[in-house]
mmCIF file of C-alpha atoms in Angstrom:
data_model
loop_
_atom_site.group_PDB
_atom_site.id
_atom_site.type_symbol
_atom_site.label_atom_id
_atom_site.label_comp_id
_atom_site.label_asym_id
_atom_site.label_seq_id
_atom_site.Cartn_x
_atom_site.Cartn_y
_atom_site.Cartn_z
ATOM 1 C CA MET A 7 35.377 -4.342 35.410
ATOM 2 C CA THR A 8 31.619 -4.876 35.205
ATOM 3 C CA LYS A 9 30.690 -1.627 36.917
ATOM 4 C CA ARG A 10 32.501 0.861 34.684
ATOM 5 C CA PRO A 11 30.591 0.138 31.448
ATOM 6 C CA ARG A 12 27.287 0.333 33.312
ATOM 7 C CA THR A 13 28.233 3.712 34.757
ATOM 8 C CA VAL A 14 29.279 5.005 31.348
ATOM 9 C CA ARG A 15 26.044 3.855 29.717
ATOM 10 C CA ARG A 16 23.934 5.358 32.466
ATOM 11 C CA SER A 17 25.597 8.794 32.318
ATOM 12 C CA ARG A 18 25.507 8.756 28.502
ATOM 13 C CA GLY A 19 21.791 8.003 28.646
ATOM 14 C CA ALA A 20 21.201 10.787 31.150
ATOM 15 C CA ALA A 21 23.083 13.217 28.918
ATOM 16 C CA GLU A 22 20.996 12.206 25.916
ATOM 17 C CA VAL A 23 17.791 12.584 27.921
ATOM 18 C CA ASP A 24 18.850 16.103 28.875
ATOM 19 C CA GLU A 25 19.750 16.887 25.272
ATOM 20 C CA LEU A 26 16.394 15.608 23.985
ATOM 21 C CA ILE A 27 14.582 17.730 26.558
ATOM 22 C CA HIS A 28 16.655 20.808 25.691
ATOM 23 C CA ILE A 29 16.113 20.522 21.927
ATOM 24 C CA ALA A 30 12.396 19.723 22.229
ATOM 25 C CA SER A 31 11.900 22.663 24.598
ATOM 26 C CA SER A 32 13.773 24.953 22.214
ATOM 27 C CA LEU A 33 11.635 23.745 19.323
ATOM 28 C CA SER A 34 8.455 24.431 21.284
ATOM 29 C CA LEU A 35 9.615 28.032 21.848
ATOM 30 C CA SER A 36 10.612 28.655 18.225
ATOM 31 C CA CYS A 37 8.777 31.489 16.486
ATOM 32 C CA THR A 38 9.973 31.112 12.878
ATOM 33 C CA LEU A 39 9.888 28.326 10.308
ATOM 34 C CA ALA A 40 13.658 28.602 9.827
ATOM 35 C CA GLU A 41 14.282 28.076 13.537
ATOM 36 C CA ASP A 42 11.740 25.240 13.588
ATOM 37 C CA ARG A 43 13.716 23.434 10.914
ATOM 38 C CA PHE A 44 17.006 24.045 12.716
ATOM 39 C CA TRP A 45 15.783 22.388 15.926
ATOM 40 C CA GLN A 46 13.881 19.672 14.062
ATOM 41 C CA ASP A 47 17.027 18.655 12.155
ATOM 42 C CA LYS A 48 19.043 18.464 15.385
ATOM 43 C CA LEU A 49 16.319 16.466 17.083
ATOM 44 C CA VAL A 50 15.923 14.044 14.177
ATOM 45 C CA ASP A 51 19.689 13.399 14.044
ATOM 46 C CA LEU A 52 19.778 12.577 17.752
ATOM 47 C CA LEU A 53 16.614 10.464 17.640
ATOM 48 C CA GLU A 54 17.864 8.410 14.705
ATOM 49 C CA GLU A 55 21.052 7.653 16.645
ATOM 50 C CA ILE A 56 19.124 6.655 19.778
ATOM 51 C CA ILE A 57 16.691 4.453 17.841
ATOM 52 C CA ALA A 58 19.573 2.795 15.959
ATOM 53 C CA ASP A 59 21.130 1.990 19.360
ATOM 54 C CA GLU A 60 17.754 0.559 20.473
ATOM 55 C CA ASP A 61 17.838 2.807 23.533
ATOM 56 C CA GLU A 62 14.136 2.717 24.400
ATOM 57 C CA ASP A 63 14.766 3.855 27.984
ATOM 58 C CA THR A 64 16.238 7.178 26.874
ATOM 59 C CA LEU A 65 13.236 7.931 24.670
ATOM 60 C CA ASN A 66 10.765 7.047 27.407
ATOM 61 C CA SER A 67 12.653 8.986 30.090
ATOM 62 C CA ALA A 68 12.641 12.166 28.019
ATOM 63 C CA LEU A 69 8.971 11.772 27.108
ATOM 64 C CA ASP A 70 7.963 11.009 30.705
ATOM 65 C CA THR A 71 9.823 14.052 32.018
ATOM 66 C CA LEU A 72 8.347 16.432 29.456
ATOM 67 C CA SER A 73 4.824 15.076 29.959
ATOM 68 C CA LYS A 74 5.028 16.345 33.541
ATOM 69 C CA THR A 75 6.972 19.564 33.001
ATOM 70 C CA ASP A 76 6.357 20.898 29.479
ATOM 71 C CA PRO A 77 3.364 19.520 27.518
ATOM 72 C CA GLN A 78 4.125 21.587 24.423
ATOM 73 C CA ALA A 79 7.700 20.291 24.259
ATOM 74 C CA TRP A 80 6.350 16.783 24.877
ATOM 75 C CA ASN A 81 4.151 17.157 21.784
ATOM 76 C CA GLU A 82 7.126 18.252 19.685
ATOM 77 C CA LEU A 83 9.273 15.352 20.880
ATOM 78 C CA ALA A 84 6.504 12.760 20.572
ATOM 79 C CA ASP A 85 5.731 13.853 16.999
ATOM 80 C CA LEU A 86 9.339 13.456 15.898
ATOM 81 C CA VAL A 87 9.883 10.188 17.781
ATOM 82 C CA GLU A 88 6.922 8.777 15.865
ATOM 83 C CA ALA A 89 8.152 10.249 12.576
ATOM 84 C CA CYS A 90 11.635 8.767 13.008
ATOM 85 C CA THR A 91 10.116 5.414 13.934
ATOM 86 C CA GLU A 92 7.718 5.061 11.003
ATOM 87 C CA THR A 93 9.665 6.936 8.283
ATOM 88 C CA GLN A 94 12.731 5.582 6.457
ATOM 89 C CA SER A 95 14.786 6.435 3.366
ATOM 90 C CA VAL A 96 15.455 3.947 0.558
ATOM 91 C CA ILE A 97 16.853 4.052 -2.958
ATOM 92 C CA ILE A 98 14.460 2.865 -5.675
ATOM 93 C CA ASN A 99 15.501 3.009 -9.336
ATOM 94 C CA LYS A 100 18.520 5.141 -8.340
ATOM 95 C CA GLN A 101 16.213 7.708 -6.748
ATOM 96 C CA GLU A 102 15.992 8.557 -3.053
ATOM 97 C CA CYS A 103 12.539 7.740 -1.732
ATOM 98 C CA GLN A 104 10.789 8.233 1.570
ATOM 99 C CA THR A 105 8.907 5.330 3.120
ATOM 100 C CA VAL A 106 6.123 5.448 5.694
ATOM 101 C CA LEU A 107 4.934 2.575 7.844
ATOM 102 C CA PHE A 108 1.148 2.390 7.521
ATOM 103 C CA ALA A 109 -1.606 0.477 9.292
ATOM 104 C CA VAL A 110 -5.147 -0.505 8.386
ATOM 105 C CA PRO A 111 -7.226 -0.836 11.583
ATOM 106 C CA LEU A 112 -10.081 -3.340 11.407
ATOM 107 C CA LEU A 113 -12.743 -3.205 14.125
ATOM 108 C CA ALA A 114 -14.502 -6.523 14.666
ATOM 109 C CA TRP A 115 -16.871 -8.272 17.023
ATOM 110 C CA SER A 116 -17.979 -11.860 17.223
ATOM 111 C CA ARG A 117 -19.490 -14.432 19.557
ATOM 112 C CA PHE A 118 -16.579 -16.600 18.475
ATOM 113 C CA ASN A 119 -12.846 -16.017 18.043
ATOM 114 C CA ILE A 120 -11.732 -12.989 16.044
ATOM 115 C CA PRO A 121 -9.023 -14.128 13.599
ATOM 116 C CA SER A 122 -5.357 -13.204 13.574
ATOM 117 C CA GLY A 123 -2.285 -14.723 11.959
ATOM 118 C CA PRO A 124 -0.893 -15.205 8.440
ATOM 119 C CA LEU A 125 -2.910 -13.800 5.549
ATOM 120 C CA GLY A 126 -1.709 -16.151 2.829
ATOM 121 C CA ASP A 127 -0.128 -15.213 -0.498
ATOM 122 C CA GLU A 128 -3.335 -14.875 -2.510
ATOM 123 C CA ARG A 129 -5.132 -12.728 0.073
ATOM 124 C CA ALA A 130 -2.054 -10.533 0.571
ATOM 125 C CA GLN A 131 -1.801 -9.987 -3.182
ATOM 126 C CA HIS A 132 -5.467 -8.981 -3.431
ATOM 127 C CA LEU A 133 -5.100 -6.581 -0.505
ATOM 128 C CA ARG A 134 -2.017 -5.011 -2.069
ATOM 129 C CA GLN A 135 -3.893 -4.493 -5.326
ATOM 130 C CA HIS A 136 -6.889 -2.848 -3.641
ATOM 131 C CA LEU A 137 -4.713 -0.615 -1.462
ATOM 132 C CA SER A 138 -2.749 0.514 -4.513
ATOM 133 C CA GLU A 139 -5.879 1.235 -6.532
ATOM 134 C CA GLN A 140 -8.073 2.818 -3.868
ATOM 135 C CA VAL A 141 -5.915 4.282 -1.080
ATOM 136 C CA PHE A 142 -2.398 5.167 -2.160
ATOM 137 C CA ALA A 143 -1.206 7.628 -4.791
ATOM 138 C CA LYS A 144 -0.395 6.436 -8.284
ATOM 139 C CA GLY A 145 3.117 5.072 -8.682
ATOM 140 C CA VAL A 146 3.655 4.447 -4.970
ATOM 141 C CA HIS A 147 5.665 1.325 -4.104
ATOM 142 C CA LEU A 148 4.039 -0.895 -1.497
ATOM 143 C CA SER A 149 5.172 -3.716 0.774
ATOM 144 C CA LEU A 150 2.842 -5.666 3.039
ATOM 145 C CA ALA A 151 3.269 -7.810 6.138
ATOM 146 C CA ASP A 152 1.759 -11.253 5.594
ATOM 147 C CA PHE A 153 0.000 -11.160 8.961
ATOM 148 C CA LEU A 154 -3.201 -9.954 10.570
ATOM 149 C CA PHE A 155 -2.028 -8.455 13.874
ATOM 150 C CA SER A 156 -3.936 -8.358 17.146
ATOM 151 C CA PRO A 157 -2.940 -5.503 19.509
ATOM 152 C CA ASP A 158 -0.805 -7.925 21.551
ATOM 153 C CA GLN A 159 1.071 -8.998 18.421
ATOM 154 C CA LEU A 160 2.141 -5.513 17.361
ATOM 155 C CA PRO A 161 5.794 -4.594 17.980
ATOM 156 C CA GLN A 162 6.296 -3.279 21.502
ATOM 157 C CA GLY A 163 8.013 0.096 21.836
ATOM 158 C CA TYR A 164 9.467 2.584 19.379
ATOM 159 C CA CYS A 165 12.677 0.679 18.663
ATOM 160 C CA ASN A 166 10.941 -2.587 17.792
ATOM 161 C CA THR A 167 8.452 -0.674 15.652
ATOM 162 C CA ALA A 168 11.364 0.987 13.853
ATOM 163 C CA LYS A 169 12.854 -2.456 13.148
ATOM 164 C CA LEU A 170 9.640 -3.568 11.478
ATOM 165 C CA SER A 171 9.438 -0.262 9.616
ATOM 166 C CA LYS A 172 12.951 -0.785 8.216
ATOM 167 C CA MET A 173 12.244 -4.369 7.161
ATOM 168 C CA LEU A 174 9.111 -3.333 5.309
ATOM 169 C CA ALA A 175 10.871 -0.298 3.819
ATOM 170 C CA LYS A 176 13.521 -2.524 2.229
ATOM 171 C CA LEU A 177 10.800 -4.545 0.513
ATOM 172 C CA THR A 178 9.013 -1.577 -1.066
ATOM 173 C CA ALA A 179 11.318 -1.483 -4.109
ATOM 174 C CA GLU A 180 10.096 -4.937 -5.165
ATOM 175 C CA ASN A 181 6.543 -4.486 -3.845
ATOM 176 C CA GLY A 182 7.358 -7.416 -1.586
ATOM 177 C CA THR A 183 5.671 -9.299 1.228
ATOM 178 C CA LEU A 184 7.184 -9.759 4.690
ATOM 179 C CA ALA A 185 6.656 -13.105 6.416
ATOM 180 C CA CYS A 186 5.891 -12.553 10.112
ATOM 181 C CA GLU A 187 5.716 -16.037 11.636
ATOM 182 C CA GLN A 188 7.290 -14.765 14.858
ATOM 183 C CA ALA A 189 4.235 -12.621 15.605
ATOM 184 C CA SER A 190 2.056 -15.717 15.914
ATOM 185 C CA SER A 191 3.756 -16.721 19.180
ATOM 186 C CA ALA A 192 1.594 -14.237 21.091
ATOM 187 C CA GLU A 193 -1.887 -15.729 21.328
ATOM 188 C CA PRO A 194 -4.469 -12.915 21.255
ATOM 189 C CA ALA A 195 -6.797 -12.594 24.233
ATOM 190 C CA ALA A 196 -10.479 -13.388 23.683
ATOM 191 C CA PHE A 197 -12.706 -10.314 23.607
ATOM 192 C CA LEU A 198 -16.183 -9.736 22.248
ATOM 193 C CA THR A 199 -14.807 -6.769 20.308
ATOM 194 C CA ASP A 200 -11.225 -6.214 19.285
ATOM 195 C CA THR A 201 -9.046 -4.537 16.679
ATOM 196 C CA ARG A 202 -6.908 -6.181 14.033
ATOM 197 C CA TYR A 203 -4.235 -4.457 11.958
ATOM 198 C CA LEU A 204 -2.820 -4.847 8.473
ATOM 199 C CA LEU A 205 0.688 -3.367 8.306
ATOM 200 C CA GLY A 206 2.884 -2.344 5.420
ATOM 201 C CA ALA A 207 5.106 0.392 4.037
ATOM 202 C CA ILE A 208 4.694 2.779 1.116
ATOM 203 C CA ALA A 209 7.470 4.559 -0.748
ATOM 204 C CA ALA A 210 7.622 7.521 -3.121
ATOM 205 C CA PRO A 211 10.256 10.085 -4.118
ATOM 206 C CA LYS A 212 10.559 12.839 -1.526
ATOM 207 C CA GLY A 213 8.000 15.562 -2.077
ATOM 208 C CA GLN A 214 5.587 13.373 -4.023
ATOM 209 C CA ALA A 215 2.144 12.238 -2.873
ATOM 210 C CA LEU A 216 1.815 9.043 -0.857
ATOM 211 C CA PHE A 217 -1.959 8.924 -0.396
ATOM 212 C CA ARG A 218 -4.751 9.304 -2.915
ATOM 213 C CA TRP A 219 -6.147 12.427 -1.192
ATOM 214 C CA GLN A 220 -2.802 14.234 -1.649
ATOM 215 C CA GLU A 221 -3.021 14.133 -5.426
ATOM 216 C CA ASP A 222 -4.254 17.040 -7.510
ATOM 217 C CA GLU A 223 -7.965 16.485 -8.099
ATOM 218 C CA GLY A 224 -7.690 13.373 -5.949
ATOM 219 C CA SER A 225 -10.439 11.887 -3.812
ATOM 220 C CA THR A 226 -11.164 13.145 -0.315
ATOM 221 C CA ARG A 227 -10.312 11.012 2.722
ATOM 222 C CA LYS A 228 -13.999 10.221 3.127
ATOM 223 C CA GLU A 229 -14.276 9.073 -0.483
ATOM 224 C CA VAL A 230 -11.116 6.974 -0.190
ATOM 225 C CA LEU A 231 -12.448 5.236 2.920
ATOM 226 C CA ALA A 232 -15.820 4.553 1.289
ATOM 227 C CA GLN A 233 -14.164 3.043 -1.788
ATOM 228 C CA TRP A 234 -11.799 0.938 0.326
ATOM 229 C CA GLN A 235 -14.648 -0.351 2.492
ATOM 230 C CA LYS A 236 -16.750 -1.151 -0.568
ATOM 231 C CA GLN A 237 -14.114 -3.009 -2.585
ATOM 232 C CA GLY A 238 -10.955 -3.613 -0.584
ATOM 233 C CA LEU A 239 -12.489 -5.527 2.303
ATOM 234 C CA SER A 240 -13.856 -8.248 0.018
ATOM 235 C CA SER A 241 -10.478 -9.980 0.313
ATOM 236 C CA LEU A 242 -10.979 -10.374 4.066
ATOM 237 C CA GLN A 243 -14.565 -11.622 4.189
ATOM 238 C CA SER A 244 -13.646 -15.311 4.265
ATOM 239 C CA LEU A 245 -11.078 -14.705 7.006
ATOM 240 C CA PHE A 246 -13.647 -12.888 9.153
ATOM 241 C CA ALA A 247 -16.424 -15.467 8.726
ATOM 242 C CA GLY A 248 -18.749 -15.275 11.731
ATOM 243 C CA CYS A 249 -17.586 -11.739 12.572
ATOM 244 C CA ALA A 250 -18.939 -8.266 12.023
ATOM 245 C CA MET A 251 -16.081 -6.112 10.767
ATOM 246 C CA GLU A 252 -15.443 -2.587 9.518
ATOM 247 C CA SER A 253 -12.273 -0.805 8.487
ATOM 248 C CA LEU A 254 -10.917 2.583 9.423
ATOM 249 C CA LEU A 255 -8.935 4.703 6.985
ATOM 250 C CA PRO A 256 -5.458 3.308 6.183
ATOM 251 C CA VAL A 257 -2.973 5.941 7.389
ATOM 252 C CA SER A 258 0.468 6.160 8.990
ATOM 253 C CA TYR A 259 1.078 3.691 11.816
ATOM 254 C CA PHE A 260 0.758 5.840 14.924
ATOM 255 C CA ALA A 261 -2.126 7.897 13.549
ATOM 256 C CA ALA A 262 -3.988 4.663 12.765
ATOM 257 C CA TRP A 263 -3.265 3.301 16.231
ATOM 258 C CA ARG A 264 -4.682 6.422 17.908
ATOM 259 C CA GLU A 265 -7.748 6.536 15.681
ATOM 260 C CA SER A 266 -8.505 2.876 16.354
ATOM 261 C CA ASP A 267 -8.340 3.559 20.108
ATOM 262 C CA ARG A 268 -10.854 6.350 19.678
ATOM 263 C CA ALA A 269 -13.188 4.558 17.270
ATOM 264 C CA SER A 270 -13.182 1.275 19.186
ATOM 265 C CA ARG A 271 -14.952 2.863 22.159
ATOM 266 C CA GLY A 272 -18.156 3.597 20.281
ATOM 267 C CA TYR A 273 -17.825 0.400 18.273
ATOM 268 C CA SER A 274 -17.743 -1.617 21.517
ATOM 269 C CA LEU A 275 -20.986 -0.017 22.694
ATOM 270 C CA ARG A 276 -22.775 -0.755 19.423
ATOM 271 C CA ALA A 277 -21.388 -4.291 19.341
ATOM 272 C CA THR A 278 -22.578 -4.991 22.886
ATOM 273 C CA VAL A 279 -26.121 -3.916 22.047
ATOM 274 C CA SER A 280 -26.120 -6.171 18.965
ATOM 275 C CA PHE A 281 -24.588 -9.047 20.924
ATOM 276 C CA LEU A 282 -27.182 -8.892 23.708
ATOM 277 C CA GLN A 283 -30.059 -8.600 21.243
ATOM 278 C CA LEU A 284 -28.796 -11.709 19.461
ATOM 279 C CA LEU A 285 -28.028 -13.614 22.644
ATOM 280 C CA LEU A 286 -31.304 -12.854 24.441
ATOM 281 C CA ASN A 287 -33.572 -12.476 21.405
ATOM 282 C CA ILE A 288 -34.794 -9.080 22.607
ATOM 283 C CA GLU A 289 -35.026 -5.542 21.261
ATOM 284 C CA ALA A 290 -32.572 -2.844 22.300
ATOM 285 C CA ARG A 291 -35.305 -0.898 24.094
ATOM 286 C CA GLN A 292 -35.608 -3.801 26.548
ATOM 287 C CA LEU A 293 -32.123 -3.042 27.879
ATOM 288 C CA THR A 294 -31.074 -0.501 30.499
ATOM 289 C CA CYS A 295 -27.618 1.096 30.438
ATOM 290 C CA ILE A 296 -25.951 2.548 33.538
ATOM 291 C CA ILE A 297 -23.030 4.969 33.124
ATOM 292 C CA ALA A 298 -20.497 5.679 35.887
ATOM 293 C CA ALA A 299 -17.333 7.791 36.057
ATOM 294 C CA CYS A 300 -14.400 5.886 37.587
ATOM 295 C CA HIS A 301 -11.446 7.601 39.239
ATOM 296 C CA GLY A 302 -7.930 6.617 40.186
ATOM 297 C CA LYS A 303 -5.923 9.710 41.057
ATOM 298 C CA ARG A 304 -8.145 11.476 38.535
ATOM 299 C CA LEU A 305 -10.945 10.558 36.155
ATOM 300 C CA GLU A 306 -9.611 7.577 34.204
ATOM 301 C CA GLU A 307 -12.602 6.034 32.458
ATOM 302 C CA TYR A 308 -16.339 5.608 32.223
ATOM 303 C CA ARG A 309 -17.947 2.228 32.710
ATOM 304 C CA VAL A 310 -21.225 1.301 31.060
ATOM 305 C CA GLY A 311 -23.216 -1.568 32.535
ATOM 306 C CA PHE A 312 -25.962 -3.387 30.598
ATOM 307 C CA ILE A 313 -28.960 -5.024 32.288
ATOM 308 C CA ARG A 314 -32.437 -6.066 31.202
ATOM 309 C CA ARG A 315 -35.096 -3.624 32.275
ATOM 310 C CA ASN A 316 -36.321 -4.305 35.806
ATOM 311 C CA GLU A 317 -33.822 -7.144 36.300
ATOM 312 C CA GLU A 318 -30.676 -7.338 38.422
ATOM 313 C CA PRO A 319 -27.965 -9.426 36.699
ATOM 314 C CA MET A 320 -25.169 -7.434 35.025
ATOM 315 C CA LEU A 321 -25.302 -8.839 31.498
ATOM 316 C CA HIS A 322 -22.298 -7.060 30.067
ATOM 317 C CA GLY A 323 -20.151 -3.981 30.362
ATOM 318 C CA VAL A 324 -17.978 -1.653 28.325
ATOM 319 C CA VAL A 325 -15.007 0.380 29.548
ATOM 320 C CA TRP A 326 -14.712 3.814 27.880
ATOM 321 C CA PRO A 327 -11.143 4.955 28.670
ATOM 322 C CA LEU A 328 -10.163 8.603 28.487
ATOM 323 C CA LEU A 329 -7.627 9.331 25.763
ATOM 324 C CA ASP A 330 -4.897 11.981 25.581
ATOM 325 C CA GLY A 331 -6.311 15.453 26.055
ATOM 326 C CA GLU A 332 -9.579 14.268 27.605
ATOM 327 C CA ASP A 333 -10.668 14.987 31.175
ATOM 328 C CA GLU A 334 -13.803 15.497 33.252
ATOM 329 C CA HIS A 335 -14.706 18.511 31.093
ATOM 330 C CA THR A 336 -14.757 16.468 27.869
ATOM 331 C CA GLU A 337 -18.299 15.603 26.848
ATOM 332 C CA CYS A 338 -17.754 11.852 26.908
ATOM 333 C CA ILE A 339 -21.043 11.090 28.659
ATOM 334 C CA ALA A 340 -22.986 12.956 25.972
ATOM 335 C CA GLU A 341 -21.134 10.984 23.288
ATOM 336 C CA ILE A 342 -21.804 7.682 25.061
ATOM 337 C CA GLU A 343 -25.482 8.543 25.467
ATOM 338 C CA THR A 344 -25.807 9.522 21.795
ATOM 339 C CA ILE A 345 -24.271 6.240 20.620
ATOM 340 C CA LEU A 346 -26.532 4.209 22.899
ATOM 341 C CA ARG A 347 -29.670 6.018 21.731
ATOM 342 C CA GLU A 348 -28.653 5.585 18.088
ATOM 343 C CA SER A 349 -28.331 1.864 18.871
ATOM 344 C CA GLY A 350 -31.919 1.742 20.126
ATOM 345 C CA ILE A 351 -31.360 2.057 23.894
ATOM 346 C CA THR A 352 -33.983 4.331 25.466
ATOM 347 C CA ASP A 353 -33.428 3.707 29.193
ATOM 348 C CA ILE A 354 -30.106 5.267 30.249
ATOM 349 C CA VAL A 355 -29.109 6.014 33.857
ATOM 350 C CA ILE A 356 -26.133 8.269 34.656
ATOM 351 C CA HIS A 357 -24.763 8.158 38.203
ATOM 352 C CA GLU A 358 -23.776 11.584 39.487
ATOM 353 C CA HIS A 359 -21.170 10.404 42.005
ATOM 354 C CA THR A 360 -17.805 8.872 41.111
ATOM 355 C CA PHE A 361 -16.722 5.263 41.530
ATOM 356 C CA PRO A 362 -13.392 3.555 42.255
ATOM 357 C CA MET A 363 -11.751 1.511 39.498
ATOM 358 C CA ASP A 364 -12.632 -1.771 41.176
ATOM 359 C CA GLN A 365 -11.871 -5.127 39.593
ATOM 360 C CA CYS A 366 -12.774 -8.699 40.451
ATOM 361 C CA ASP A 367 -10.274 -10.115 42.946
ATOM 362 C CA ASP A 368 -10.431 -13.530 41.289
ATOM 363 C CA CYS A 369 -10.327 -12.835 37.541
ATOM 364 C CA GLY A 370 -9.181 -9.205 37.375
ATOM 365 C CA ASN A 371 -12.045 -8.099 35.131
ATOM 366 C CA PRO A 372 -13.611 -4.673 35.753
ATOM 367 C CA LEU A 373 -16.830 -4.380 37.736
ATOM 368 C CA PHE A 374 -19.763 -2.397 36.358
ATOM 369 C CA PRO A 375 -22.395 -0.150 37.983
ATOM 370 C CA ASN A 376 -25.966 -1.218 38.621
ATOM 371 C CA LEU A 377 -28.984 0.982 39.315
ATOM 372 C CA ASP A 378 -28.280 1.068 43.063
ATOM 373 C CA GLY A 379 -24.732 2.298 42.567
ATOM 374 C CA ASP A 380 -23.023 -1.003 43.329
ATOM 375 C CA LEU A 381 -20.194 -2.326 41.168
ATOM 376 C CA LEU A 382 -21.018 -5.844 40.007
ATOM 377 C CA HIS A 383 -19.409 -8.704 38.123
ATOM 378 C CA ILE A 384 -20.729 -9.552 34.661
ATOM 379 C CA GLU A 385 -23.071 -12.552 34.586
ATOM 380 C CA THR A 386 -23.550 -13.212 30.880
ATOM 381 C CA PRO A 387 -26.361 -15.751 30.316
ATOM 382 C CA GLU A 388 -25.173 -19.165 29.195
ATOM 383 C CA ASN A 389 -25.526 -20.034 25.532
ATOM 384 C CA ASN A 390 -24.205 -23.282 24.137
ATOM 385 C CA ASP A 391 -23.055 -21.602 20.932
ATOM 386 C CA THR A 392 -21.602 -18.562 22.636
ATOM 387 C CA PRO A 393 -18.331 -18.328 24.555
ATOM 388 C CA SER A 394 -18.089 -15.885 27.447
ATOM 389 C CA PRO A 395 -16.152 -13.039 25.854
ATOM 390 C CA HIS A 396 -14.999 -9.975 27.729
ATOM 391 C CA LEU A 397 -15.389 -6.511 26.317
ATOM 392 C CA HIS A 398 -12.252 -4.690 25.307
#
């Protein structure tokens, strides 16, 4: 009796995986807008059913298969999985509206703990006001999660993200606030630099603008970001006391997540230079940076070690992971070098040979290259006012 349902579920999942792959592949081969829409509608219908059933395994199986066999079809499927996860439909004032889950990534660094947790009613209200006035289109309905999320506190997987998206979507009609006490159970890890996220949902009638830059004669994305950084972040200053913090552009959830991954790499380099200058009371030009390419089965990341000139101890290190679409031909080293020089570093050493992705056997932290080509553990100098943070 217990085996038959499991067999049925497994074969049903396999059939849905095959169907997802077939439709996504067909969409990738389409050559007309009309055919695009035909396959997109079929794919959306199936994805909405799978997400409603909370069948994360089917989504991941189809994506994993296509990532190895058909990258173009993988892109089509991934785009629509994300769209179905972060986009909902609601009725507001007897009118059908489309909602989008959005995120505001906040990059921060501190010698102390970077905050996370509940925002509080007053702060949430101020943030909602600034977002409405500076980021989103006029007349857009807005709900906000009353929580500052660390990466570990974000919903895991597409189905859990869709649940949060639906909860926030329901609150857009009343411009409500979602209490998220359950997120506080995951204690964020301590890093020198990390990202925090504000989450919410926006709603507007289908076909109408959601963001300020979509409006006729509206501001550009760059102008919107500048205005948000100038005025909107004032509500967070007290929460981020003792931290340096900057915001990225508020956009849809998955786009914000990807952009924060990209932006946090350079931010971590700049933060490390500032941290070591403050900790050691030195100028940036007194530091040496060593860059090494680290391989698993392929190039996975670059590691940047920081030492004082003519001294041995590894003071700190930054991991620069490769993102989707990047490989050994991407000019990551040039980008790393540019950021370091802009931060005041003049002595930069780039190892020509590759390194393994070695970690400390005791603590699991990555090891970083020195001048001789050895991978070493970080030995951050002791400071009574400074914890020993690890770089994200």
